Amino acid sequence: MTLHTDGCRAVAIAYVMQKTQFVFPILGGRKVEHLMSNIEALQISLSKEHITYLESILPFDPGFPNNFFVSLS
């Protein structure tokens, strides 16, 4: 299961863009490599297997403030 890319930034951006229908991430970068990753992400198409694999690596942590309010109960 390969994506033919050498950067995780491009895969992360492609994941966010494919996760919901109307999402347009605003990305900034300090280096030309960051801009190139942004452009590369537009050409990556993740399959359902790719997304399942990415989501299985670490469990989702909703983080603050969700964990703060749950711990008060």
mmCIF file of C-alpha atoms in Angstrom:
data_model
loop_
_atom_site.group_PDB
_atom_site.id
_atom_site.type_symbol
_atom_site.label_atom_id
_atom_site.label_comp_id
_atom_site.label_asym_id
_atom_site.label_seq_id
_atom_site.Cartn_x
_atom_site.Cartn_y
_atom_site.Cartn_z
ATOM 1 C CA MET A 1 0.000 0.000 0.000
ATOM 2 C CA THR A 2 2.139 2.872 -1.264
ATOM 3 C CA LEU A 3 1.263 6.398 -2.263
ATOM 4 C CA HIS A 4 4.381 7.218 -4.288
ATOM 5 C CA THR A 5 5.270 10.242 -2.197
ATOM 6 C CA ASP A 6 8.240 10.911 0.015
ATOM 7 C CA GLY A 7 6.608 13.350 2.410
ATOM 8 C CA CYS A 8 4.165 12.835 5.244
ATOM 9 C CA ARG A 9 2.985 16.460 4.958
ATOM 10 C CA ALA A 10 1.357 15.799 1.595
ATOM 11 C CA VAL A 11 -0.374 12.676 2.905
ATOM 12 C CA ALA A 12 -1.644 14.541 5.984
ATOM 13 C CA ILE A 13 -3.075 17.343 3.869
ATOM 14 C CA ALA A 14 -4.670 14.869 1.461
ATOM 15 C CA TYR A 15 -6.212 13.031 4.426
ATOM 16 C CA VAL A 16 -7.798 16.206 5.799
ATOM 17 C CA MET A 17 -9.093 17.214 2.379
ATOM 18 C CA GLN A 18 -10.682 13.812 1.743
ATOM 19 C CA LYS A 19 -12.149 13.377 5.211
ATOM 20 C CA THR A 20 -15.014 15.836 4.694
ATOM 21 C CA GLN A 21 -16.691 17.165 1.602
ATOM 22 C CA PHE A 22 -16.190 20.911 1.980
ATOM 23 C CA VAL A 23 -12.844 21.425 3.671
ATOM 24 C CA PHE A 24 -10.242 23.840 2.417
ATOM 25 C CA PRO A 25 -7.229 23.856 4.717
ATOM 26 C CA ILE A 26 -5.364 27.138 4.951
ATOM 27 C CA LEU A 27 -1.743 26.174 5.102
ATOM 28 C CA GLY A 28 1.302 28.275 5.607
ATOM 29 C CA GLY A 29 4.888 27.385 5.409
ATOM 30 C CA ARG A 30 8.282 28.867 5.889
ATOM 31 C CA LYS A 31 10.095 26.832 3.289
ATOM 32 C CA VAL A 32 9.685 26.038 -0.383
ATOM 33 C CA GLU A 33 9.429 22.350 0.589
ATOM 34 C CA HIS A 34 6.224 23.126 2.509
ATOM 35 C CA LEU A 35 4.692 24.764 -0.554
ATOM 36 C CA MET A 36 5.701 21.788 -2.691
ATOM 37 C CA SER A 37 4.039 19.412 -0.195
ATOM 38 C CA ASN A 38 0.844 21.465 -0.366
ATOM 39 C CA ILE A 39 0.807 21.201 -4.144
ATOM 40 C CA GLU A 40 1.676 17.487 -4.056
ATOM 41 C CA ALA A 41 -1.289 16.823 -1.732
ATOM 42 C CA LEU A 42 -3.675 17.930 -4.463
ATOM 43 C CA GLN A 43 -2.624 14.948 -6.571
ATOM 44 C CA ILE A 44 -2.912 12.294 -3.857
ATOM 45 C CA SER A 45 -6.065 10.210 -3.740
ATOM 46 C CA LEU A 46 -6.417 8.043 -0.651
ATOM 47 C CA SER A 47 -8.399 4.820 -0.845
ATOM 48 C CA LYS A 48 -10.629 3.591 1.971
ATOM 49 C CA GLU A 49 -7.843 1.180 2.914
ATOM 50 C CA HIS A 50 -5.358 4.048 3.192
ATOM 51 C CA ILE A 51 -7.698 6.034 5.433
ATOM 52 C CA THR A 52 -8.454 2.997 7.598
ATOM 53 C CA TYR A 53 -4.738 2.350 8.003
ATOM 54 C CA LEU A 54 -3.974 5.970 8.912
ATOM 55 C CA GLU A 55 -6.772 6.035 11.480
ATOM 56 C CA SER A 56 -5.636 2.754 13.043
ATOM 57 C CA ILE A 57 -2.135 3.983 13.889
ATOM 58 C CA LEU A 58 -3.172 5.996 16.964
ATOM 59 C CA PRO A 59 -6.542 6.253 18.669
ATOM 60 C CA PHE A 60 -8.318 9.591 18.285
ATOM 61 C CA ASP A 61 -7.917 11.947 21.230
ATOM 62 C CA PRO A 62 -10.436 14.808 21.170
ATOM 63 C CA GLY A 63 -8.195 16.776 23.522
ATOM 64 C CA PHE A 64 -8.965 20.012 25.263
ATOM 65 C CA PRO A 65 -11.618 21.108 26.173
ATOM 66 C CA ASN A 66 -13.404 17.753 25.808
ATOM 67 C CA ASN A 67 -11.132 15.865 28.201
ATOM 68 C CA PHE A 68 -11.296 18.749 30.692
ATOM 69 C CA PHE A 69 -15.100 18.709 30.917
ATOM 70 C CA VAL A 70 -15.353 14.930 31.016
ATOM 71 C CA SER A 71 -12.875 14.752 33.901
ATOM 72 C CA LEU A 72 -15.030 17.149 35.977
ATOM 73 C CA SER A 73 -18.057 14.868 35.866
#
